[in-house]
Amino acid sequence: MERLDHLEHLDRHLVDELAQVARETVRDELREQTRKQRRTAMLYAASGAVALYAGAALALAVGLALALGLPDWAAALITAAILAAVAYALRGAARPSASRPTAGREAEAAAVPDRTAGPAAPVAAPPSGLGTPYPPMPPVAPGTPGTPEPGAAPGQDDIDPEQPHHRA
């Protein structure tokens, strides 16, 4: 029995030692990956700062070039308008492609006549994107007094509204 107790102690010792080695290996690997990611992040940040200064220098050059033939205020205003247009174009390019109109959506929008005010059913596909059209609108609302419901047999006009009824 003593021999088995001794082996159990060795097994625990071996498991503890293996766990310690695994922890140290994982820590070393994580430190190395963190070091590489930190270096990459610093290079991206430095690149962004230098690009910001390059853009400012370019804007200044455009402003000074325009100031040769225009008043200073007009050159600054034109430079600001150019930068605003570039910023708007970049913002549009950064949007996800799902929000941009595609050729299919443009053709679909051209096929749909102008919608007027009122409860008109759309002609194009529903917003669900499944492509199944809406069912046609009936000329009068169902259940209007004096109009028989489609498929109703004569003499069934007195339907109890409290009773649920289902159609197949």
CSV table of N, CA and C in Angstrom, one decimal:
chain,number,residue,atom,x,y,z
A,1,MET,N,0.8,-1.2,0.0
A,1,MET,CA,0.0,0.0,0.0
A,1,MET,C,0.9,1.2,0.0
A,2,GLU,N,2.0,1.2,0.7
A,2,GLU,CA,2.9,2.4,0.8
A,2,GLU,C,3.4,2.7,-0.6
A,3,ARG,N,3.6,1.7,-1.4
A,3,ARG,CA,4.2,1.9,-2.7
A,3,ARG,C,3.2,2.7,-3.6
A,4,LEU,N,1.9,2.4,-3.5
A,4,LEU,CA,0.9,3.1,-4.3
A,4,LEU,C,0.7,4.5,-3.8
A,5,ASP,N,0.8,4.8,-2.5
A,5,ASP,CA,0.8,6.1,-2.0
A,5,ASP,C,2.0,6.9,-2.5
A,6,HIS,N,3.1,6.3,-2.6
A,6,HIS,CA,4.3,7.0,-3.1
A,6,HIS,C,4.1,7.3,-4.6
A,7,LEU,N,3.5,6.4,-5.4
A,7,LEU,CA,3.3,6.7,-6.8
A,7,LEU,C,2.2,7.8,-7.0
A,8,GLU,N,1.2,7.8,-6.1
A,8,GLU,CA,0.2,8.9,-6.2
A,8,GLU,C,0.9,10.2,-6.0
A,9,HIS,N,1.8,10.3,-5.0
A,9,HIS,CA,2.5,11.5,-4.7
A,9,HIS,C,3.4,11.9,-6.0
A,10,LEU,N,4.0,11.0,-6.6
A,10,LEU,CA,4.8,11.3,-7.8
A,10,LEU,C,3.9,11.8,-9.0
A,11,ASP,N,2.7,11.2,-9.1
A,11,ASP,CA,1.7,11.6,-10.1
A,11,ASP,C,1.3,13.0,-9.9
A,12,ARG,N,1.0,13.4,-8.7
A,12,ARG,CA,0.6,14.8,-8.4
A,12,ARG,C,1.7,15.7,-8.6
A,13,HIS,N,2.9,15.3,-8.2
A,13,HIS,CA,4.1,16.2,-8.5
A,13,HIS,C,4.3,16.4,-10.0
A,14,LEU,N,4.2,15.3,-10.7
A,14,LEU,CA,4.4,15.4,-12.2
A,14,LEU,C,3.3,16.3,-12.8
A,15,VAL,N,2.0,16.2,-12.4
A,15,VAL,CA,0.9,17.0,-12.9
A,15,VAL,C,1.2,18.5,-12.6
A,16,ASP,N,1.6,18.7,-11.3
A,16,ASP,CA,1.9,20.1,-10.9
A,16,ASP,C,3.0,20.7,-11.7
A,17,GLU,N,4.0,19.9,-12.0
A,17,GLU,CA,5.2,20.4,-12.7
A,17,GLU,C,4.8,20.7,-14.2
A,18,LEU,N,4.0,19.8,-14.8
A,18,LEU,CA,3.6,20.0,-16.2
A,18,LEU,C,2.7,21.2,-16.3
A,19,ALA,N,1.8,21.4,-15.3
A,19,ALA,CA,0.9,22.6,-15.3
A,19,ALA,C,1.8,23.9,-15.2
A,20,GLN,N,2.8,23.9,-14.4
A,20,GLN,CA,3.7,25.0,-14.2
A,20,GLN,C,4.4,25.3,-15.5
A,21,VAL,N,4.9,24.3,-16.2
A,21,VAL,CA,5.6,24.5,-17.5
A,21,VAL,C,4.6,25.0,-18.5
A,22,ALA,N,3.4,24.5,-18.5
A,22,ALA,CA,2.4,25.0,-19.5
A,22,ALA,C,2.1,26.4,-19.3
A,23,ARG,N,1.9,26.8,-18.0
A,23,ARG,CA,1.6,28.2,-17.7
A,23,ARG,C,2.7,29.2,-18.1
A,24,GLU,N,4.0,28.8,-17.8
A,24,GLU,CA,5.1,29.6,-18.2
A,24,GLU,C,5.2,29.7,-19.7
A,25,THR,N,5.0,28.6,-20.4
A,25,THR,CA,5.0,28.7,-21.9
A,25,THR,C,4.0,29.6,-22.5
A,26,VAL,N,2.7,29.5,-21.9
A,26,VAL,CA,1.7,30.3,-22.4
A,26,VAL,C,2.0,31.8,-22.1
A,27,ARG,N,2.5,32.1,-20.9
A,27,ARG,CA,2.8,33.5,-20.5
A,27,ARG,C,3.9,34.0,-21.5
A,28,ASP,N,4.9,33.2,-21.8
A,28,ASP,CA,6.0,33.7,-22.7
A,28,ASP,C,5.4,34.0,-24.1
A,29,GLU,N,4.6,33.1,-24.5
A,29,GLU,CA,4.0,33.3,-25.9
A,29,GLU,C,3.1,34.6,-25.9
A,30,LEU,N,2.3,34.7,-24.9
A,30,LEU,CA,1.5,35.9,-24.8
A,30,LEU,C,2.3,37.2,-24.7
A,31,ARG,N,3.4,37.2,-23.9
A,31,ARG,CA,4.3,38.3,-23.9
A,31,ARG,C,4.9,38.7,-25.3
A,32,GLU,N,5.3,37.6,-26.0
A,32,GLU,CA,5.9,37.9,-27.3
A,32,GLU,C,4.8,38.4,-28.3
A,33,GLN,N,3.6,37.9,-28.2
A,33,GLN,CA,2.6,38.4,-29.1
A,33,GLN,C,2.2,39.8,-28.8
A,34,THR,N,2.1,40.1,-27.5
A,34,THR,CA,1.8,41.5,-27.0
A,34,THR,C,2.9,42.5,-27.5
A,35,ARG,N,4.1,42.0,-27.4
A,35,ARG,CA,5.2,42.9,-27.8
A,35,ARG,C,5.1,43.2,-29.3
A,36,LYS,N,4.8,42.2,-30.1
A,36,LYS,CA,4.7,42.4,-31.5
A,36,LYS,C,3.5,43.3,-31.8
A,37,GLN,N,2.4,43.1,-31.2
A,37,GLN,CA,1.2,43.9,-31.4
A,37,GLN,C,1.4,45.4,-31.0
A,38,ARG,N,2.1,45.6,-29.9
A,38,ARG,CA,2.4,46.9,-29.4
A,38,ARG,C,3.3,47.6,-30.4
A,39,ARG,N,4.3,47.0,-30.9
A,39,ARG,CA,5.1,47.6,-31.9
A,39,ARG,C,4.3,48.0,-33.2
A,40,THR,N,3.5,47.1,-33.6
A,40,THR,CA,2.6,47.4,-34.8
A,40,THR,C,1.7,48.5,-34.5
A,41,ALA,N,1.1,48.6,-33.3
A,41,ALA,CA,0.2,49.7,-33.0
A,41,ALA,C,1.0,51.0,-33.0
A,42,MET,N,2.2,51.0,-32.4
A,42,MET,CA,3.0,52.2,-32.4
A,42,MET,C,3.3,52.7,-33.8
A,43,LEU,N,3.6,51.8,-34.7
A,43,LEU,CA,4.0,52.1,-36.1
A,43,LEU,C,2.7,52.7,-36.8
A,44,TYR,N,1.5,52.1,-36.6
A,44,TYR,CA,0.3,52.7,-37.2
A,44,TYR,C,0.0,54.1,-36.6
A,45,ALA,N,0.2,54.3,-35.3
A,45,ALA,CA,0.0,55.6,-34.7
A,45,ALA,C,0.9,56.6,-35.3
A,46,ALA,N,2.2,56.3,-35.4
A,46,ALA,CA,3.2,57.2,-36.0
A,46,ALA,C,2.8,57.5,-37.5
A,47,SER,N,2.4,56.5,-38.2
A,47,SER,CA,2.0,56.7,-39.6
A,47,SER,C,0.8,57.6,-39.7
A,48,GLY,N,-0.1,57.5,-38.8
A,48,GLY,CA,-1.3,58.4,-38.8
A,48,GLY,C,-0.9,59.8,-38.5
A,49,ALA,N,0.0,60.0,-37.5
A,49,ALA,CA,0.4,61.4,-37.2
A,49,ALA,C,1.1,62.0,-38.3
A,50,VAL,N,2.0,61.3,-39.0
A,50,VAL,CA,2.8,61.8,-40.1
A,50,VAL,C,1.8,62.1,-41.3
A,51,ALA,N,0.8,61.3,-41.5
A,51,ALA,CA,-0.1,61.5,-42.6
A,51,ALA,C,-1.0,62.8,-42.3
A,52,LEU,N,-1.3,63.0,-41.0
A,52,LEU,CA,-2.0,64.2,-40.6
A,52,LEU,C,-1.2,65.4,-41.0
A,53,TYR,N,0.1,65.4,-40.6
A,53,TYR,CA,0.9,66.6,-40.9
A,53,TYR,C,1.1,66.7,-42.4
A,54,ALA,N,1.2,65.6,-43.2
A,54,ALA,CA,1.3,65.7,-44.6
A,54,ALA,C,0.0,66.3,-45.2
A,55,GLY,N,-1.1,65.9,-44.7
A,55,GLY,CA,-2.4,66.5,-45.2
A,55,GLY,C,-2.5,68.0,-44.9
A,56,ALA,N,-2.0,68.4,-43.7
A,56,ALA,CA,-2.1,69.8,-43.4
A,56,ALA,C,-1.1,70.6,-44.3
A,57,ALA,N,0.0,70.0,-44.6
A,57,ALA,CA,1.0,70.7,-45.4
A,57,ALA,C,0.4,70.8,-46.9
A,58,LEU,N,-0.3,69.8,-47.3
A,58,LEU,CA,-0.9,69.8,-48.6
A,58,LEU,C,-2.0,70.9,-48.7
A,59,ALA,N,-2.8,70.9,-47.6
A,59,ALA,CA,-3.9,71.9,-47.6
A,59,ALA,C,-3.3,73.3,-47.6
A,60,LEU,N,-2.2,73.5,-46.9
A,60,LEU,CA,-1.5,74.8,-46.8
A,60,LEU,C,-1.0,75.2,-48.2
A,61,ALA,N,-0.4,74.2,-48.9
A,61,ALA,CA,0.1,74.5,-50.2
A,61,ALA,C,-1.0,74.9,-51.2
A,62,VAL,N,-2.1,74.2,-51.1
A,62,VAL,CA,-3.3,74.5,-52.0
A,62,VAL,C,-3.8,75.9,-51.7
A,63,GLY,N,-3.9,76.2,-50.4
A,63,GLY,CA,-4.3,77.5,-50.0
A,63,GLY,C,-3.4,78.6,-50.5
A,64,LEU,N,-2.1,78.4,-50.4
A,64,LEU,CA,-1.1,79.4,-50.8
A,64,LEU,C,-1.1,79.6,-52.3
A,65,ALA,N,-1.3,78.5,-53.0
A,65,ALA,CA,-1.4,78.5,-54.5
A,65,ALA,C,-2.6,79.3,-55.0
A,66,LEU,N,-3.7,79.1,-54.3
A,66,LEU,CA,-4.9,79.8,-54.7
A,66,LEU,C,-4.8,81.3,-54.3
A,67,ALA,N,-4.1,81.6,-53.2
A,67,ALA,CA,-3.9,82.9,-52.7
A,67,ALA,C,-3.1,83.8,-53.7
A,68,LEU,N,-2.4,83.2,-54.6
A,68,LEU,CA,-1.7,83.9,-55.6
A,68,LEU,C,-2.6,84.7,-56.5
A,69,GLY,N,-3.8,84.2,-56.9
A,69,GLY,CA,-4.7,84.8,-57.8
A,69,GLY,C,-5.9,85.3,-57.1
A,70,LEU,N,-6.2,84.9,-55.9
A,70,LEU,CA,-7.4,85.3,-55.2
A,70,LEU,C,-7.1,86.0,-53.9
A,71,PRO,N,-8.1,86.7,-53.3
A,71,PRO,CA,-7.9,87.2,-52.0
A,71,PRO,C,-7.7,86.0,-51.0
A,72,ASP,N,-7.0,86.3,-49.9
A,72,ASP,CA,-6.7,85.3,-49.0
A,72,ASP,C,-7.9,84.6,-48.4
A,73,TRP,N,-9.0,85.3,-48.1
A,73,TRP,CA,-10.2,84.7,-47.5
A,73,TRP,C,-10.8,83.7,-48.5
A,74,ALA,N,-10.8,84.1,-49.8
A,74,ALA,CA,-11.4,83.3,-50.8
A,74,ALA,C,-10.6,82.0,-51.0
A,75,ALA,N,-9.2,82.1,-51.0
A,75,ALA,CA,-8.4,80.9,-51.1
A,75,ALA,C,-8.6,80.0,-49.9
A,76,ALA,N,-8.8,80.5,-48.7
A,76,ALA,CA,-9.0,79.7,-47.5
A,76,ALA,C,-10.4,79.0,-47.6
A,77,LEU,N,-11.4,79.7,-48.1
A,77,LEU,CA,-12.7,79.2,-48.3
A,77,LEU,C,-12.7,78.1,-49.3
A,78,ILE,N,-12.1,78.2,-50.4
A,78,ILE,CA,-12.0,77.2,-51.5
A,78,ILE,C,-11.3,76.0,-50.9
A,79,THR,N,-10.2,76.2,-50.2
A,79,THR,CA,-9.4,75.1,-49.6
A,79,THR,C,-10.3,74.3,-48.7
A,80,ALA,N,-11.1,75.0,-47.8
A,80,ALA,CA,-11.9,74.3,-46.9
A,80,ALA,C,-13.0,73.5,-47.6
A,81,ALA,N,-13.5,74.1,-48.7
A,81,ALA,CA,-14.6,73.4,-49.5
A,81,ALA,C,-14.0,72.1,-50.1
A,82,ILE,N,-12.8,72.2,-50.6
A,82,ILE,CA,-12.1,71.0,-51.2
A,82,ILE,C,-11.9,69.9,-50.1
A,83,LEU,N,-11.4,70.3,-48.9
A,83,LEU,CA,-11.2,69.4,-47.9
A,83,LEU,C,-12.5,68.8,-47.4
A,84,ALA,N,-13.6,69.5,-47.4
A,84,ALA,CA,-14.9,69.0,-47.0
A,84,ALA,C,-15.4,68.0,-48.0
A,85,ALA,N,-15.2,68.3,-49.3
A,85,ALA,CA,-15.6,67.3,-50.3
A,85,ALA,C,-14.8,66.0,-50.2
A,86,VAL,N,-13.5,66.1,-50.0
A,86,VAL,CA,-12.7,64.9,-49.8
A,86,VAL,C,-13.2,64.1,-48.6
A,87,ALA,N,-13.5,64.8,-47.5
A,87,ALA,CA,-13.9,64.1,-46.3
A,87,ALA,C,-15.3,63.4,-46.5
A,88,TYR,N,-16.2,64.1,-47.3
A,88,TYR,CA,-17.4,63.5,-47.6
A,88,TYR,C,-17.3,62.2,-48.5
A,89,ALA,N,-16.4,62.3,-49.4
A,89,ALA,CA,-16.1,61.2,-50.3
A,89,ALA,C,-15.5,60.0,-49.5
A,90,LEU,N,-14.6,60.3,-48.6
A,90,LEU,CA,-14.0,59.3,-47.7
A,90,LEU,C,-15.1,58.6,-46.8
A,91,ARG,N,-16.0,59.5,-46.3
A,91,ARG,CA,-17.0,58.9,-45.4
A,91,ARG,C,-17.9,58.0,-46.2
A,92,GLY,N,-18.2,58.4,-47.5
A,92,GLY,CA,-19.0,57.5,-48.3
A,92,GLY,C,-18.3,56.2,-48.6
A,93,ALA,N,-17.0,56.3,-48.8
A,93,ALA,CA,-16.3,55.0,-49.1
A,93,ALA,C,-16.2,54.1,-47.9
A,94,ALA,N,-16.3,54.7,-46.7
A,94,ALA,CA,-16.1,53.9,-45.5
A,94,ALA,C,-17.4,53.2,-45.1
A,95,ARG,N,-18.6,53.6,-45.7
A,95,ARG,CA,-19.8,52.9,-45.4
A,95,ARG,C,-19.8,51.5,-45.9
A,96,PRO,N,-20.6,50.6,-45.2
A,96,PRO,CA,-20.7,49.2,-45.6
A,96,PRO,C,-21.4,49.2,-47.0
A,97,SER,N,-21.1,48.2,-47.8
A,97,SER,CA,-21.6,48.1,-49.1
A,97,SER,C,-23.1,47.8,-49.1
A,98,ALA,N,-23.7,47.3,-48.1
A,98,ALA,CA,-25.1,47.1,-48.1
A,98,ALA,C,-25.9,48.3,-48.1
A,99,SER,N,-25.4,49.5,-47.6
A,99,SER,CA,-26.2,50.7,-47.6
A,99,SER,C,-26.0,51.5,-48.9
A,100,ARG,N,-25.1,51.1,-49.8
A,100,ARG,CA,-24.9,51.7,-51.1
A,100,ARG,C,-25.9,51.2,-52.1
A,101,PRO,N,-26.4,52.1,-52.9
A,101,PRO,CA,-27.3,51.6,-54.0
A,101,PRO,C,-26.6,50.8,-55.0
A,102,THR,N,-27.2,49.7,-55.4
A,102,THR,CA,-26.6,48.8,-56.4
A,102,THR,C,-27.3,49.0,-57.7
A,103,ALA,N,-26.8,48.4,-58.8
A,103,ALA,CA,-27.5,48.6,-60.1
A,103,ALA,C,-28.9,48.0,-60.0
A,104,GLY,N,-29.1,46.9,-59.3
A,104,GLY,CA,-30.4,46.2,-59.2
A,104,GLY,C,-31.3,47.1,-58.5
A,105,ARG,N,-30.9,47.8,-57.4
A,105,ARG,CA,-31.8,48.7,-56.6
A,105,ARG,C,-32.1,49.9,-57.4
A,106,GLU,N,-31.2,50.4,-58.2
A,106,GLU,CA,-31.4,51.6,-59.0
A,106,GLU,C,-32.5,51.3,-60.1
A,107,ALA,N,-32.3,50.1,-60.7
A,107,ALA,CA,-33.3,49.7,-61.7
A,107,ALA,C,-34.7,49.5,-61.1
A,108,GLU,N,-34.7,48.9,-59.9
A,108,GLU,CA,-35.9,48.7,-59.2
A,108,GLU,C,-36.6,50.0,-58.9
A,109,ALA,N,-35.8,50.9,-58.4
A,109,ALA,CA,-36.4,52.2,-58.0
A,109,ALA,C,-36.9,53.0,-59.2
A,110,ALA,N,-36.3,52.8,-60.4
A,110,ALA,CA,-36.7,53.5,-61.6
A,110,ALA,C,-38.0,52.8,-62.1
A,111,ALA,N,-38.2,51.6,-61.8
A,111,ALA,CA,-39.4,50.9,-62.3
A,111,ALA,C,-40.7,51.2,-61.5
A,112,VAL,N,-40.4,51.7,-60.2
A,112,VAL,CA,-41.6,52.0,-59.4
A,112,VAL,C,-42.0,53.4,-59.7
A,113,PRO,N,-43.3,53.6,-60.0
A,113,PRO,CA,-43.8,54.9,-60.3
A,113,PRO,C,-43.8,55.7,-59.0
A,114,ASP,N,-43.9,57.0,-59.2
A,114,ASP,CA,-44.0,57.9,-58.0
A,114,ASP,C,-45.1,57.5,-57.1
A,115,ARG,N,-44.9,57.5,-55.8
A,115,ARG,CA,-45.9,57.1,-54.9
A,115,ARG,C,-46.7,58.3,-54.5
A,116,THR,N,-48.0,58.2,-54.5
A,116,THR,CA,-48.8,59.3,-54.0
A,116,THR,C,-49.3,59.0,-52.6
A,117,ALA,N,-49.8,60.0,-52.0
A,117,ALA,CA,-50.3,59.8,-50.6
A,117,ALA,C,-51.5,58.9,-50.6
A,118,GLY,N,-51.5,58.0,-49.7
A,118,GLY,CA,-52.7,57.1,-49.6
A,118,GLY,C,-52.2,55.7,-49.4
A,119,PRO,N,-53.1,54.8,-49.2
A,119,PRO,CA,-52.7,53.4,-48.9
A,119,PRO,C,-52.6,52.5,-50.2
A,120,ALA,N,-51.6,52.9,-51.0
A,120,ALA,CA,-51.4,52.1,-52.2
A,120,ALA,C,-50.3,51.1,-51.9
A,121,ALA,N,-50.5,49.9,-52.4
A,121,ALA,CA,-49.6,48.8,-52.2
A,121,ALA,C,-48.4,49.0,-53.1
A,122,PRO,N,-47.1,48.8,-52.6
A,122,PRO,CA,-46.0,49.0,-53.4
A,122,PRO,C,-45.9,48.0,-54.5
A,123,VAL,N,-45.3,48.4,-55.6
A,123,VAL,CA,-45.2,47.5,-56.8
A,123,VAL,C,-44.0,46.6,-56.7
A,124,ALA,N,-42.9,47.1,-56.1
A,124,ALA,CA,-41.6,46.4,-56.0
A,124,ALA,C,-41.7,45.4,-54.9
A,125,ALA,N,-40.6,44.7,-54.8
A,125,ALA,CA,-40.4,43.6,-53.8
A,125,ALA,C,-40.5,44.3,-52.4
A,126,PRO,N,-41.0,43.5,-51.4
A,126,PRO,CA,-41.1,44.0,-50.0
A,126,PRO,C,-39.7,44.2,-49.4
A,127,PRO,N,-39.7,45.0,-48.3
A,127,PRO,CA,-38.4,45.3,-47.7
A,127,PRO,C,-37.7,44.0,-47.1
A,128,SER,N,-38.4,43.0,-47.0
A,128,SER,CA,-37.8,41.7,-46.5
A,128,SER,C,-36.8,41.2,-47.4
A,129,GLY,N,-36.8,41.6,-48.7
A,129,GLY,CA,-35.8,41.1,-49.6
A,129,GLY,C,-36.0,39.7,-50.1
A,130,LEU,N,-37.2,39.1,-49.8
A,130,LEU,CA,-37.5,37.8,-50.2
A,130,LEU,C,-37.9,37.7,-51.7
A,131,GLY,N,-38.4,38.9,-52.2
A,131,GLY,CA,-38.8,38.9,-53.6
A,131,GLY,C,-40.2,38.5,-53.9
A,132,THR,N,-40.9,38.1,-52.9
A,132,THR,CA,-42.3,37.7,-53.1
A,132,THR,C,-43.2,39.0,-53.0
A,133,PRO,N,-44.1,39.2,-54.0
A,133,PRO,CA,-44.8,40.5,-54.0
A,133,PRO,C,-45.9,40.4,-52.9
A,134,TYR,N,-46.4,41.6,-52.6
A,134,TYR,CA,-47.5,41.7,-51.7
A,134,TYR,C,-48.8,41.1,-52.3
A,135,PRO,N,-49.7,40.6,-51.5
A,135,PRO,CA,-51.0,40.2,-52.1
A,135,PRO,C,-51.8,41.4,-52.6
A,136,PRO,N,-52.7,41.2,-53.6
A,136,PRO,CA,-53.4,42.4,-54.0
A,136,PRO,C,-54.4,42.9,-53.0
A,137,MET,N,-54.6,44.2,-53.1
A,137,MET,CA,-55.6,44.8,-52.1
A,137,MET,C,-57.0,44.6,-52.6
A,138,PRO,N,-57.9,44.2,-51.7
A,138,PRO,CA,-59.3,44.1,-52.2
A,138,PRO,C,-59.9,45.5,-52.4
A,139,PRO,N,-60.9,45.6,-53.2
A,139,PRO,CA,-61.5,46.9,-53.5
A,139,PRO,C,-62.2,47.5,-52.3
A,140,VAL,N,-62.8,46.6,-51.5
A,140,VAL,CA,-63.4,47.1,-50.2
A,140,VAL,C,-62.9,46.3,-49.1
A,141,ALA,N,-63.0,46.8,-47.9
A,141,ALA,CA,-62.5,46.1,-46.7
A,141,ALA,C,-63.4,45.0,-46.4
A,142,PRO,N,-62.8,43.8,-46.0
A,142,PRO,CA,-63.6,42.7,-45.7
A,142,PRO,C,-64.5,43.0,-44.4
A,143,GLY,N,-65.7,42.4,-44.4
A,143,GLY,CA,-66.6,42.6,-43.3
A,143,GLY,C,-67.3,43.9,-43.4
A,144,THR,N,-67.3,44.6,-44.5
A,144,THR,CA,-68.1,45.8,-44.6
A,144,THR,C,-69.5,45.4,-44.7
A,145,PRO,N,-70.4,46.1,-44.0
A,145,PRO,CA,-71.8,45.7,-44.0
A,145,PRO,C,-72.4,45.9,-45.5
A,146,GLY,N,-73.2,44.9,-45.9
A,146,GLY,CA,-73.8,44.9,-47.2
A,146,GLY,C,-73.0,44.2,-48.3
A,147,THR,N,-71.7,43.8,-48.0
A,147,THR,CA,-70.9,43.1,-49.0
A,147,THR,C,-70.6,41.7,-48.4
A,148,PRO,N,-71.0,40.7,-49.1
A,148,PRO,CA,-70.8,39.3,-48.6
A,148,PRO,C,-69.3,39.0,-48.7
A,149,GLU,N,-68.8,38.3,-47.7
A,149,GLU,CA,-67.4,37.9,-47.7
A,149,GLU,C,-67.2,36.8,-48.8
A,150,PRO,N,-66.0,36.9,-49.4
A,150,PRO,CA,-65.8,35.9,-50.5
A,150,PRO,C,-65.8,34.5,-49.9
A,151,GLY,N,-66.5,33.6,-50.6
A,151,GLY,CA,-66.5,32.2,-50.2
A,151,GLY,C,-67.6,31.9,-49.1
A,152,ALA,N,-68.3,32.9,-48.7
A,152,ALA,CA,-69.3,32.7,-47.7
A,152,ALA,C,-70.6,32.3,-48.3
A,153,ALA,N,-71.3,31.3,-47.7
A,153,ALA,CA,-72.5,30.8,-48.2
A,153,ALA,C,-73.6,31.8,-47.9
A,154,PRO,N,-74.7,31.9,-48.6
A,154,PRO,CA,-75.8,32.8,-48.3
A,154,PRO,C,-76.4,32.4,-46.9
A,155,GLY,N,-76.7,33.4,-46.1
A,155,GLY,CA,-77.4,33.1,-44.9
A,155,GLY,C,-76.3,33.0,-43.7
A,156,GLN,N,-75.1,33.3,-44.0
A,156,GLN,CA,-74.1,33.3,-42.9
A,156,GLN,C,-73.7,34.7,-42.5
A,157,ASP,N,-74.5,35.7,-42.7
A,157,ASP,CA,-74.2,37.0,-42.4
A,157,ASP,C,-74.1,37.3,-40.9
A,158,ASP,N,-74.8,36.5,-40.0
A,158,ASP,CA,-74.8,36.7,-38.6
A,158,ASP,C,-73.7,35.9,-38.0
A,159,ILE,N,-72.4,36.3,-38.1
A,159,ILE,CA,-71.3,35.6,-37.5
A,159,ILE,C,-71.0,36.3,-36.2
A,160,ASP,N,-70.9,35.5,-35.1
A,160,ASP,CA,-70.6,36.1,-33.8
A,160,ASP,C,-69.1,36.6,-33.8
A,161,PRO,N,-68.9,37.9,-33.6
A,161,PRO,CA,-67.6,38.4,-33.6
A,161,PRO,C,-66.7,38.0,-32.4
A,162,GLU,N,-67.4,37.5,-31.4
A,162,GLU,CA,-66.6,37.0,-30.2
A,162,GLU,C,-66.0,35.6,-30.5
A,163,GLN,N,-66.6,34.9,-31.4
A,163,GLN,CA,-66.1,33.5,-31.7
A,163,GLN,C,-65.0,33.6,-32.7
A,164,PRO,N,-63.8,33.0,-32.4
A,164,PRO,CA,-62.8,33.1,-33.4
A,164,PRO,C,-63.1,32.1,-34.5
A,165,HIS,N,-62.7,32.6,-35.7
A,165,HIS,CA,-62.9,31.7,-36.9
A,165,HIS,C,-61.7,31.8,-37.7
A,166,HIS,N,-61.3,30.7,-38.3
A,166,HIS,CA,-60.1,30.6,-39.1
A,166,HIS,C,-60.4,30.2,-40.5
A,167,ARG,N,-59.7,30.7,-41.4
A,167,ARG,CA,-59.9,30.2,-42.8
A,167,ARG,C,-58.7,29.3,-43.2
A,168,ALA,N,-58.9,28.3,-43.9
A,168,ALA,CA,-57.9,27.5,-44.3
A,168,ALA,C,-57.1,28.0,-45.5
